[in-house]
Tab-separated table of C-alpha atoms in Angstrom:
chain	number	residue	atom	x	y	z
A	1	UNK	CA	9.182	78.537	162.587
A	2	UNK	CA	12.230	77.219	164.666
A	3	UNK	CA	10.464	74.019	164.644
A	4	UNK	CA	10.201	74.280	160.604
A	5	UNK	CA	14.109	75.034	160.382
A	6	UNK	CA	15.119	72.111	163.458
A	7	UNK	CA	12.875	69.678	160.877
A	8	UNK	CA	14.577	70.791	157.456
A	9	UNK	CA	18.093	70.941	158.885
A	10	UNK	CA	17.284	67.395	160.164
A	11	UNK	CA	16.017	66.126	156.581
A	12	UNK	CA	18.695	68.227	155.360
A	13	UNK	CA	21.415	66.257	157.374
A	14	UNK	CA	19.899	62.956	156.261
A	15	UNK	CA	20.193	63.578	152.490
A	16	UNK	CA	23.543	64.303	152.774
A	17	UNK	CA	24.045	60.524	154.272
A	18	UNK	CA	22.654	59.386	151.318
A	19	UNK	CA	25.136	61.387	149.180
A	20	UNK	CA	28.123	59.896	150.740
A	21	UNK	CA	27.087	56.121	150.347
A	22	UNK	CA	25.715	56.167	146.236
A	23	UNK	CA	28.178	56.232	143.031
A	24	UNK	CA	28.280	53.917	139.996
A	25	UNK	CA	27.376	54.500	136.257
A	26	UNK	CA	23.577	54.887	134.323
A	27	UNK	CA	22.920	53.387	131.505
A	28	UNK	CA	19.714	51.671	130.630
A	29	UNK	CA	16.141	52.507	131.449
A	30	UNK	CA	13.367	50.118	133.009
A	31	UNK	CA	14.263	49.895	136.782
A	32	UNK	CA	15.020	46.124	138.190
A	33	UNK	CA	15.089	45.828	141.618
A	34	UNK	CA	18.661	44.413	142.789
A	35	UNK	CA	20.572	44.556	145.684
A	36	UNK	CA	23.196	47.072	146.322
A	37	UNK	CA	26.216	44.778	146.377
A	38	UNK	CA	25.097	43.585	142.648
A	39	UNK	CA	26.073	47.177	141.596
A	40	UNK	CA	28.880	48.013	143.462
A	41	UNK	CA	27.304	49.235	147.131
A	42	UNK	CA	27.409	48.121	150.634
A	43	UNK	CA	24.031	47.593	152.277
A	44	UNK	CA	25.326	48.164	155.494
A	45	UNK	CA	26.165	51.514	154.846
A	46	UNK	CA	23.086	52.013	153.181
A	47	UNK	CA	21.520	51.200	156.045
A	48	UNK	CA	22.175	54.567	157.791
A	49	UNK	CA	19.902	56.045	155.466
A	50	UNK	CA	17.216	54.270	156.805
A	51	UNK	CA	18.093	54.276	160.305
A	52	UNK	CA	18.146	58.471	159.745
A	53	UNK	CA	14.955	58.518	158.272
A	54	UNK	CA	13.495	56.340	160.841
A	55	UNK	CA	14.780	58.833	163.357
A	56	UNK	CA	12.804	61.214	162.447
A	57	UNK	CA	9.915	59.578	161.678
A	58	UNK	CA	9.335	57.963	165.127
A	59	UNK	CA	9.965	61.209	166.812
A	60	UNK	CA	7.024	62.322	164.910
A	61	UNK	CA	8.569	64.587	163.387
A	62	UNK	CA	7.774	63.841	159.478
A	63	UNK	CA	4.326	61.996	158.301
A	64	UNK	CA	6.409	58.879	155.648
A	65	UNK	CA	9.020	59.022	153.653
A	66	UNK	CA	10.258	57.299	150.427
A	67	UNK	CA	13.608	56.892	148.999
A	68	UNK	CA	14.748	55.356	145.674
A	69	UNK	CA	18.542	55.187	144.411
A	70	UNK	CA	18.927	54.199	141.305
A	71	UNK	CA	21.758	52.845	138.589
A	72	UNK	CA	21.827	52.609	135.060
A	73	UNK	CA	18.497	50.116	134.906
A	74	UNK	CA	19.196	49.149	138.160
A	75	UNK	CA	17.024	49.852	141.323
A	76	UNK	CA	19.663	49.443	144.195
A	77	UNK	CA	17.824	50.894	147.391
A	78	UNK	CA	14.503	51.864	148.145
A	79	UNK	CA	12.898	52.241	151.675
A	80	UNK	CA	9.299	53.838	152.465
A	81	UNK	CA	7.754	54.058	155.897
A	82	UNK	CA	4.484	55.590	157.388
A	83	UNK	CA	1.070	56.101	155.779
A	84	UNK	CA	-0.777	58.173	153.252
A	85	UNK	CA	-2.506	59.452	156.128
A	86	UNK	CA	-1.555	59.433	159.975
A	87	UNK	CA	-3.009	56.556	160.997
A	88	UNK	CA	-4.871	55.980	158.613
A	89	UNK	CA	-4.662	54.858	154.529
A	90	UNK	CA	-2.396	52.894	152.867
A	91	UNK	CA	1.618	52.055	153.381
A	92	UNK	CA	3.419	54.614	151.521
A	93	UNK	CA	5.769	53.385	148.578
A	94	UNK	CA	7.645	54.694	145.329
A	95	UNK	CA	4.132	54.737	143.634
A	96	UNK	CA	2.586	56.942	146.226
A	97	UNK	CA	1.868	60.312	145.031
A	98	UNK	CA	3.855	62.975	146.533
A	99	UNK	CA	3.146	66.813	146.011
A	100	UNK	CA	6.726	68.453	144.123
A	101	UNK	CA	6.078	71.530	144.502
A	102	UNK	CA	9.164	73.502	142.774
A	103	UNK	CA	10.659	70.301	141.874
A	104	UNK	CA	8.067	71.317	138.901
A	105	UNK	CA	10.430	73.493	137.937
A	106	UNK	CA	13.107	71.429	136.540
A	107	UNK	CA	10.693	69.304	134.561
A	108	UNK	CA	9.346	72.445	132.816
A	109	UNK	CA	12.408	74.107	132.102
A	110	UNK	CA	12.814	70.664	130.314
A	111	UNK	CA	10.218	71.664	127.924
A	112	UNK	CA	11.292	75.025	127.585
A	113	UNK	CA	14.213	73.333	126.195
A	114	UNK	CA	12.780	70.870	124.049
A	115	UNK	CA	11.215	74.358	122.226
A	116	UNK	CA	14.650	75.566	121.598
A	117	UNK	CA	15.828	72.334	120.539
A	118	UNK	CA	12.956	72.599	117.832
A	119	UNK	CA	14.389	76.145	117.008
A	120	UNK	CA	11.015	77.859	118.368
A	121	UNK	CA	12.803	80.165	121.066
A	122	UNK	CA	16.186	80.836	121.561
A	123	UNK	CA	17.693	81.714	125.176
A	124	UNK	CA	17.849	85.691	123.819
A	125	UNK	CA	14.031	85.283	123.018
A	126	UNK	CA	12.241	88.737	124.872
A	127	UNK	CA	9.636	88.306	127.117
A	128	UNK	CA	8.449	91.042	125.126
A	129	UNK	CA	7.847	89.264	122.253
A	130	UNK	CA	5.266	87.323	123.573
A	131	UNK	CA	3.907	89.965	126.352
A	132	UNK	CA	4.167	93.504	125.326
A	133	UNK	CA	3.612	94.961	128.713
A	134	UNK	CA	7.123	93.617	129.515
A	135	UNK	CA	8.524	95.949	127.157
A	136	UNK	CA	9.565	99.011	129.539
A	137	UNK	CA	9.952	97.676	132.784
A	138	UNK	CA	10.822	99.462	136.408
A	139	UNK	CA	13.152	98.321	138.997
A	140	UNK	CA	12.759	98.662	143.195
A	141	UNK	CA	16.290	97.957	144.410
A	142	UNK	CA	16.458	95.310	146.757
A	143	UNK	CA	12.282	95.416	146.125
A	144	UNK	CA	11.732	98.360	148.079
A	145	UNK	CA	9.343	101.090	147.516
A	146	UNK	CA	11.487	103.819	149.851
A	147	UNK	CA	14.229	103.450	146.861
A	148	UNK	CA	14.096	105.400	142.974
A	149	UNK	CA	12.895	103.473	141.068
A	150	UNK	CA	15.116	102.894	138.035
A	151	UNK	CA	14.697	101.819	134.081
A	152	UNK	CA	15.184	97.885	133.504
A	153	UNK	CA	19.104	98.330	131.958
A	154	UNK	CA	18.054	95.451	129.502
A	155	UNK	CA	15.102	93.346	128.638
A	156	UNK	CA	14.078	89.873	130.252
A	157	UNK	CA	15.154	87.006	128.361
A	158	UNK	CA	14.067	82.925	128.361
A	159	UNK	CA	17.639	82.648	129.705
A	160	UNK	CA	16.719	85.109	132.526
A	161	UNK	CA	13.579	83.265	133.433
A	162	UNK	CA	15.562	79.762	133.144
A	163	UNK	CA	17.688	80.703	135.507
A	164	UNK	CA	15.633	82.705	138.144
A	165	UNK	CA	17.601	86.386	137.086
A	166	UNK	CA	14.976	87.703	135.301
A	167	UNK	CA	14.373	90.457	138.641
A	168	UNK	CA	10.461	88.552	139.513
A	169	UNK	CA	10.718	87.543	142.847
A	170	UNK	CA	8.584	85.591	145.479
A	171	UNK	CA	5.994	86.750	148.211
A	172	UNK	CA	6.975	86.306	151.718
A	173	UNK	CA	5.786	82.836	152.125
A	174	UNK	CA	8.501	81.484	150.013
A	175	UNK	CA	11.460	83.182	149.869
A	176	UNK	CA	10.745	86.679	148.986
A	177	UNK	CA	11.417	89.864	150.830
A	178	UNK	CA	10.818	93.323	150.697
A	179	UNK	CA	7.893	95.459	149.157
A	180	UNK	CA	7.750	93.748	145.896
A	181	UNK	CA	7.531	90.500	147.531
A	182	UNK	CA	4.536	92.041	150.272
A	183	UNK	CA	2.811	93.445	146.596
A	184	UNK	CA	2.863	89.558	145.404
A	185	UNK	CA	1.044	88.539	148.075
A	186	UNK	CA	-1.722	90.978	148.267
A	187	UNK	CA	-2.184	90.313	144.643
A	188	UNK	CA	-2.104	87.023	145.178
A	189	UNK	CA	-0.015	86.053	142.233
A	190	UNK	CA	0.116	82.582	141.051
A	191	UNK	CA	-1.270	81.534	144.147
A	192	UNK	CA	-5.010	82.382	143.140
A	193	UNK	CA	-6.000	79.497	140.961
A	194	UNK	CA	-9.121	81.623	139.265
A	195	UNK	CA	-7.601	83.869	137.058
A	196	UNK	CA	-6.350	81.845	133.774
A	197	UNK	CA	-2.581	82.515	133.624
A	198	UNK	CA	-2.395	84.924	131.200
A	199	UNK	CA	-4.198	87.635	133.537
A	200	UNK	CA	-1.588	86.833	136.510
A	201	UNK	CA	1.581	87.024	134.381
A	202	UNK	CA	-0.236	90.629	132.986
A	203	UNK	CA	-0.595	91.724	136.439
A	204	UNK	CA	2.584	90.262	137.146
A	205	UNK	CA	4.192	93.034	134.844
A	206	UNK	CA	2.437	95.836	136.670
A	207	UNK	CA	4.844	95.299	139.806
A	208	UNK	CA	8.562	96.369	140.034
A	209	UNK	CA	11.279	94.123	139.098
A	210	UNK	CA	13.819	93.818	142.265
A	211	UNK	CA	16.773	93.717	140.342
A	212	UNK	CA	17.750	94.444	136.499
A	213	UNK	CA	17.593	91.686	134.200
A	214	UNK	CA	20.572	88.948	134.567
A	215	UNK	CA	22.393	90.868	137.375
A	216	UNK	CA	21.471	88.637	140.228
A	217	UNK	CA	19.748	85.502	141.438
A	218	UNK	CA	16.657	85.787	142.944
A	219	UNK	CA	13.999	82.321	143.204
A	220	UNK	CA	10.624	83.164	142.037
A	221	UNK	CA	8.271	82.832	139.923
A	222	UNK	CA	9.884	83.097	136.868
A	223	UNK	CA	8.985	79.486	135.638
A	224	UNK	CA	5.570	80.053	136.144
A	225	UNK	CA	6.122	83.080	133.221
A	226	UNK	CA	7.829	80.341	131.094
A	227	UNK	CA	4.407	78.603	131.205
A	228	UNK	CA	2.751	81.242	129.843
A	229	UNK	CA	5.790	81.663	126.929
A	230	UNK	CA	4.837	77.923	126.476
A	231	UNK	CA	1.612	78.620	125.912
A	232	UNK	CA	1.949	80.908	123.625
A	233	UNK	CA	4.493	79.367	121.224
A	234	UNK	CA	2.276	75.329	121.308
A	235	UNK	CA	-0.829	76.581	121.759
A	236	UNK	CA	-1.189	73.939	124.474
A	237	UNK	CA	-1.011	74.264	128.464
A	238	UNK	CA	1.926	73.209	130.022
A	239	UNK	CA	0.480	70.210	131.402
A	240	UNK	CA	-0.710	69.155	127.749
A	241	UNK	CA	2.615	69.716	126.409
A	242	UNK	CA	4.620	67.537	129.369
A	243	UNK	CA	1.844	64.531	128.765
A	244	UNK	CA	2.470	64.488	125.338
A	245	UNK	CA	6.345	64.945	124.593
A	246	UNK	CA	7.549	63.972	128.154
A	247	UNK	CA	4.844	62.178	130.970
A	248	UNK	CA	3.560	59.997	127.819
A	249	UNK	CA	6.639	59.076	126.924
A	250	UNK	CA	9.049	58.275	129.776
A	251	UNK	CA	5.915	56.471	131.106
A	252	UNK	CA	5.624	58.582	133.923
A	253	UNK	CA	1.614	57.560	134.716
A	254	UNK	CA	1.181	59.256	137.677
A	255	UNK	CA	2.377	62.636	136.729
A	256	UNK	CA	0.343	65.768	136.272
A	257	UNK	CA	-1.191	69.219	138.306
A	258	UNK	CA	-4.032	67.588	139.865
A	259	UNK	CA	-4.980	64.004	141.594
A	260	UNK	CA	-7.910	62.467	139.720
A	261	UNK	CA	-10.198	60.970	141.715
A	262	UNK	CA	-9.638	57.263	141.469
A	263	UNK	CA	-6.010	57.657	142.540
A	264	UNK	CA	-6.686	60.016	145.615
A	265	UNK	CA	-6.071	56.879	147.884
A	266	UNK	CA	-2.338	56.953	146.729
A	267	UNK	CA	-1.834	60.647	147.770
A	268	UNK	CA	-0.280	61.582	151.151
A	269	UNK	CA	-1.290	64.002	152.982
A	270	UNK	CA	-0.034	67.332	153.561
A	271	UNK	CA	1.852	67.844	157.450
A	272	UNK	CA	3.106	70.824	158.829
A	273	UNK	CA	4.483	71.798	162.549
A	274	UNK	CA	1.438	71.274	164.952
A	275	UNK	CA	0.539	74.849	165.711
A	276	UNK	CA	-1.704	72.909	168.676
A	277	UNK	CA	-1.885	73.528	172.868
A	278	UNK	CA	-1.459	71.655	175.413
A	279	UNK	CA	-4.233	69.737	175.829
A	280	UNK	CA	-5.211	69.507	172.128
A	281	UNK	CA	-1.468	67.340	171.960
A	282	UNK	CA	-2.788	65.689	175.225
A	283	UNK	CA	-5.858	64.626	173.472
A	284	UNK	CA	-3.985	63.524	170.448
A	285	UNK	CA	-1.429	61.408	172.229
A	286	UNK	CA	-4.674	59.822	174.247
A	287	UNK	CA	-5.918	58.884	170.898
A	288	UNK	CA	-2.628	57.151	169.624
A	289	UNK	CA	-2.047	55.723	172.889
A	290	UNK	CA	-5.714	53.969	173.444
A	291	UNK	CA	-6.342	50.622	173.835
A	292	UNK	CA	-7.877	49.679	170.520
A	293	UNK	CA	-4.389	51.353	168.797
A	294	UNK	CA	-2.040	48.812	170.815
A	295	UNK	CA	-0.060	47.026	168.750
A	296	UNK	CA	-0.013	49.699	165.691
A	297	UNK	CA	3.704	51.374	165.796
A	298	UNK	CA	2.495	54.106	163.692
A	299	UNK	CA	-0.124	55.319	166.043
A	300	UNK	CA	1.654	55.276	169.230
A	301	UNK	CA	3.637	57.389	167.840
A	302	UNK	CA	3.645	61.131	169.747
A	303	UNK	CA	3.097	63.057	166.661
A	304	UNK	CA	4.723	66.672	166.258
A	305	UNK	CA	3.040	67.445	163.004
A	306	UNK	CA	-0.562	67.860	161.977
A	307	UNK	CA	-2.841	67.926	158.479
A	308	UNK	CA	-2.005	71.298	156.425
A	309	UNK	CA	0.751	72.837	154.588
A	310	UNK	CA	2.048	76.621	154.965
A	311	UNK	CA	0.295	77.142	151.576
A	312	UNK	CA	-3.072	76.424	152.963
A	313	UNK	CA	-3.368	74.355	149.716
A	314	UNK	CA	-5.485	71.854	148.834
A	315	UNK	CA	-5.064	68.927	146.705
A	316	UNK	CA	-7.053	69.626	143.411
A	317	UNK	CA	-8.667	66.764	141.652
A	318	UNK	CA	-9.844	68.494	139.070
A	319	UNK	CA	-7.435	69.967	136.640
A	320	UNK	CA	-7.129	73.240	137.697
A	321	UNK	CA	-7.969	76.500	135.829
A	322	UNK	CA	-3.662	76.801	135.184
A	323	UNK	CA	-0.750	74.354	135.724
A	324	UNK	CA	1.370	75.794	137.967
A	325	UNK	CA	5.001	75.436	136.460
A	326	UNK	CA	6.725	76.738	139.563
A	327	UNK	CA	5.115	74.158	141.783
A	328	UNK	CA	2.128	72.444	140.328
A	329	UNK	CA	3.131	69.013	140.083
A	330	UNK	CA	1.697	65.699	141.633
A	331	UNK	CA	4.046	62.442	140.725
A	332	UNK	CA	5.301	59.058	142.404
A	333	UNK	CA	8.822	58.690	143.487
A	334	UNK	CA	9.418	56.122	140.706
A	335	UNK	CA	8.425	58.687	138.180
A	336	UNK	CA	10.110	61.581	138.732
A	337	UNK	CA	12.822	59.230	138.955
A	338	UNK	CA	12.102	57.852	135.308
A	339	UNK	CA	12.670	61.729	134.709
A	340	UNK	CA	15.753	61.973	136.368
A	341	UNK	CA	17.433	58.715	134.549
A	342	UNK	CA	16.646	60.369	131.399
A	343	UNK	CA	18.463	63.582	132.110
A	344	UNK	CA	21.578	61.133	133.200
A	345	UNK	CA	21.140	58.945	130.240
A	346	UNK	CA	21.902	61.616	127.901
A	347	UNK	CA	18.428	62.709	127.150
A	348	UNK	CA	16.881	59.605	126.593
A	349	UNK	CA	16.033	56.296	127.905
A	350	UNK	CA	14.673	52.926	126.495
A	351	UNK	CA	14.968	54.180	123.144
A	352	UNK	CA	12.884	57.428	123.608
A	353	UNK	CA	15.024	60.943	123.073
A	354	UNK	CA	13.570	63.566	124.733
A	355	UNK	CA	16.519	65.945	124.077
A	356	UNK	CA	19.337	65.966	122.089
A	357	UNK	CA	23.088	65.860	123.095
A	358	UNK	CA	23.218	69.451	122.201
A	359	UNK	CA	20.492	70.690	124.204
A	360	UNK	CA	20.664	68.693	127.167
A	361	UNK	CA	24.589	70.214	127.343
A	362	UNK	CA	23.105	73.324	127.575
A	363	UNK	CA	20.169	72.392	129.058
A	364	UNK	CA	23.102	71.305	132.269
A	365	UNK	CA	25.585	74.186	131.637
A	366	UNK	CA	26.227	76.435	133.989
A	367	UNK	CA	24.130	79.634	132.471
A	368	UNK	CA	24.835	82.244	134.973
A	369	UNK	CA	28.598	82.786	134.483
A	370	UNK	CA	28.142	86.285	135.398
A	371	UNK	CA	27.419	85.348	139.319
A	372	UNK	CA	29.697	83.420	142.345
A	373	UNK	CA	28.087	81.403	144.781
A	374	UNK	CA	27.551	84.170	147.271
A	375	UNK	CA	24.482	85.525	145.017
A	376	UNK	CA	22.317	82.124	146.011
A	377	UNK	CA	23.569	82.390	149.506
A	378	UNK	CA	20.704	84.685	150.317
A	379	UNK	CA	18.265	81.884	149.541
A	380	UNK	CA	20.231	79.052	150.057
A	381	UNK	CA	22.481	79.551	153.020
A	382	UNK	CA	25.442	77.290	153.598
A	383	UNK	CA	23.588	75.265	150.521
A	384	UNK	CA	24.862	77.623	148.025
A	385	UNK	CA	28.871	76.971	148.920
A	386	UNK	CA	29.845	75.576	145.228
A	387	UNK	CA	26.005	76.408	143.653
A	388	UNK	CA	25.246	77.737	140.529
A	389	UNK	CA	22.298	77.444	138.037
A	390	UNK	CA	22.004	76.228	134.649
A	391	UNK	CA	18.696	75.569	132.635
A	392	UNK	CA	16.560	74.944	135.473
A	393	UNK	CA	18.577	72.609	137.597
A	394	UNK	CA	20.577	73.651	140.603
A	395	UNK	CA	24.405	73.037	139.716
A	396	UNK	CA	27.092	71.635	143.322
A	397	UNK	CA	30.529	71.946	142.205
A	398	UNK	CA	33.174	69.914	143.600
A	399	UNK	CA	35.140	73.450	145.136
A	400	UNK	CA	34.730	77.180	143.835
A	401	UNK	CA	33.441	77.090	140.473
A	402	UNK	CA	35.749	77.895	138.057
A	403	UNK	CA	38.241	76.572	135.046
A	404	UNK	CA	38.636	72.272	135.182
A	405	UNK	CA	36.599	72.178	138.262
A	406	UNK	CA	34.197	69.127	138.059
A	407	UNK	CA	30.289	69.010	138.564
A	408	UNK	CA	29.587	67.546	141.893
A	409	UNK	CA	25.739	66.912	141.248
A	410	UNK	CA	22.363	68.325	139.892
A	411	UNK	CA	19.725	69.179	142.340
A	412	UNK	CA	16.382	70.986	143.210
A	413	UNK	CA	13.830	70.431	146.199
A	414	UNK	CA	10.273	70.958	146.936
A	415	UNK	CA	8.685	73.198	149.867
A	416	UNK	CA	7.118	69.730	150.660
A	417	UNK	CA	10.441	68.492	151.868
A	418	UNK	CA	11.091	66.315	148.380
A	419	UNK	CA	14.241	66.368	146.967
A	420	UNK	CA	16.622	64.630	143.971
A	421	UNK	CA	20.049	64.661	142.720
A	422	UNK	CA	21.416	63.699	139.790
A	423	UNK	CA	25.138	62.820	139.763
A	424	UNK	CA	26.799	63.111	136.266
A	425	UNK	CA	30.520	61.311	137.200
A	426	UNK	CA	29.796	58.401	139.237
A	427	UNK	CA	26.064	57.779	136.920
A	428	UNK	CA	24.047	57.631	139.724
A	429	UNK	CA	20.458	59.260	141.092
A	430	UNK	CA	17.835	59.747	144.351
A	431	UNK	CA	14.927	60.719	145.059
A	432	UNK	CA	13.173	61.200	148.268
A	433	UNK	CA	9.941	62.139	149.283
A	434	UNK	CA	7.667	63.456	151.945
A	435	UNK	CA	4.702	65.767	152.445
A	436	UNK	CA	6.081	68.164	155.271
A	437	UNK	CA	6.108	71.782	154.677
């Protein structure tokens, strides 16, 4: 675990690097590949980004990366390093395909909005409406079964579920603590790919809320639950819906919940801390170290990470039996980033609108007024100093939130160590990507 947290902080430290040396204005759409000075940057100071990430990755410490910043129509930096596999595979690049995980989230809180846009759900829609069962709900305090349980004060709302106060939670694994959290697990909610999701978000309702409705932010699952909204207003599964009105679209080729077949070459692999011995590094070092490797940089390398994920996921190739809208998706770097440029561009790019001016304000507005910083700090640590949420997106302020006080950036990560910003002033965006959990 100490390893985990000495390998995020490191990532951690590098993205900010990367914040420091990117501004300039989006416009456009169709990335050309120019060089930083063209639009404004210096490439030496660019270059620390790489040197950070290379750091890391020849102490073994992360499997590849991949890094894209982008402005207006205008590719200014990209780097990639490593393999799909250890030693094995392709060179990684901005078409690889990464795992998400909850990077998912922003992308289907996107559709979620393009329904309200089209006047199907409001942000004071009831979970009720479309699932009964959600119409007398219990709270644990704090998720804990010791406590009284108490009436829900209000019913959940779309805005609750946008913005993670709706009172679900996550187990353990993620970020979730308490009994609730321990119940989540054994039911194995979300995480069980059998069950259709229908059946999980019924069970779902079965378990205490840890908090009432809108009082508090808690991360979990909540944008799974939007799925099954989704679902329920189009008829369609999340994954049809984003491949129609926003994959399709934005060109995003390489997006969706599972890797079919013929492009399982471009995946990388899933890495996590090597839970190993001794001699089983030993033997892994003599492997990278043997004769027939001389000469390859990658495998003399003293890896510190092996194949797996804290999940114990696979990836599917199939589509799977639900799309997972808190963490389901599989996309290249230079597609989510296609993504991203929209949200920047005003809500469309190279002619195609995927929102309106109206909705993507709101769609970016802070929508938990009602909470400081210190409620995310829980989940978020130091992270949350100048965080709030809006629909979906992660919201840095430049100081305390609060009357005139400008947007910083818009933000969200993956458990696989991805990450992307989205900075509204200076018109400017990244994304980076790994598979490290």
């Amino acid at each position: 675990e100490d390893e985990v947290m000495r390998t995020l902080k490191a990532i951690s430290v590098a993205i900010a690097i990367i914040f420091v040396f990117v501004s300039e204005s989006i416009q456009a759409f169709e990335f050309e590949d120019v060089t930083p000075e063209e639009v404004g940057f210096s490439s030496e100071k660019l270059s620390k980004i790489q040197e950070r990430f290379d750091a890391l990755y020849e102490d073994g410490r992360i499997p590849n990366y991949a890094i894209g910043l982008y402005s207006g129509n205008k590719r200014f930096y990209s780097r990639a390093r490593g393999k799909t596999s250890i030693g094995e595979g392709g060179e990684v690049n901005l078409d690889t395909i990464y795992a998400f995980a909850s990077m998912t989230k922003p992308i289907a809180s996107t559709a979620i909005m393009i329904l309200i846009q089209e006047d199907k759900l409001s942000l004071d829609s009831k979970l009720s409406e479309f699932y009964p069962e959600y119409a007398n709900m219990f709270v644990a305090p704090g998720g804990s079964f010791e406590t009284t349980f108490e009436e829900a004060k209000r019913g959940i709302t779309v805005k609750d579920l946008l913005t993670h106060t709706s009172g679900f939670t996550y187990p353990p694994s993620v970020t979730g603590q308490g009994d609730v959290a321990k119940q989540y697990a054994d039911l194995r909610l979300f995480f069980d790919r059998e069950p259709p999701l229908n059946q999980h978000i019924s069970t779902l309702a079965q378990v205490p809320l840890v908090a009432h409705p809108g009082e508090t932010f808690t991360y979990s699952f909540s944008t799974d639950v939007l799925a099954g909204i989704l679902e329920k207003v189009t008829g369609k599964r999340l994954g049809e819906f984003l491949d129609e009105r926003i994959f399709g679209p934005l060109g995003m080729n390489d997006s969706g919940f599972y890797v079919p077949p013929d492009k399982l070459e471009s995946f990388a692999q899933f890495y996590m801390p090597m839970q190993a011995t001794a001699s089983a590094r030993e033997a892994l070092d003599q492997k990278y170290n043997a004769p027939e490797a001389q000469g390859k940089t990658d495998d003399r390398i003293e890896w510190k990470i092996s194949q797996g994920n804290m999940f114990g996921s696979q990836v599917p190739t199939a589509r799977p039996n639900f799309d997972s809208a808190g963490g389901g998706l599989y996309a290249s770097l230079n597609d989510y980033a296609r993504y991203c440029a929209m949200i920047l561009n005003g809500g469309s790019i190279d002619g195609v609108r995927i929102l309106d001016d109206e909705t993507l304000k709101l769609h970016l507005s802070d929508l938990t007024p009602q909470l400081t910083s210190e409620n995310f700090r829980r989940d978020f640590g130091d992270g949350a100093n100048f965080m709030k949420f809006g629909g979906g997106h992660g919201i840095k302020y430049l100081s305390d939130p609060g009357p005139g006080v400008g947007v910083d950036y818009y933000f969200w990560g993956g458990a696989f160590n991805t990450f992307y910003w989205i900075d509204p002033t200076n018109g400017h965006l990244g994304v980076f990507a790994t598979n490290h959990s």
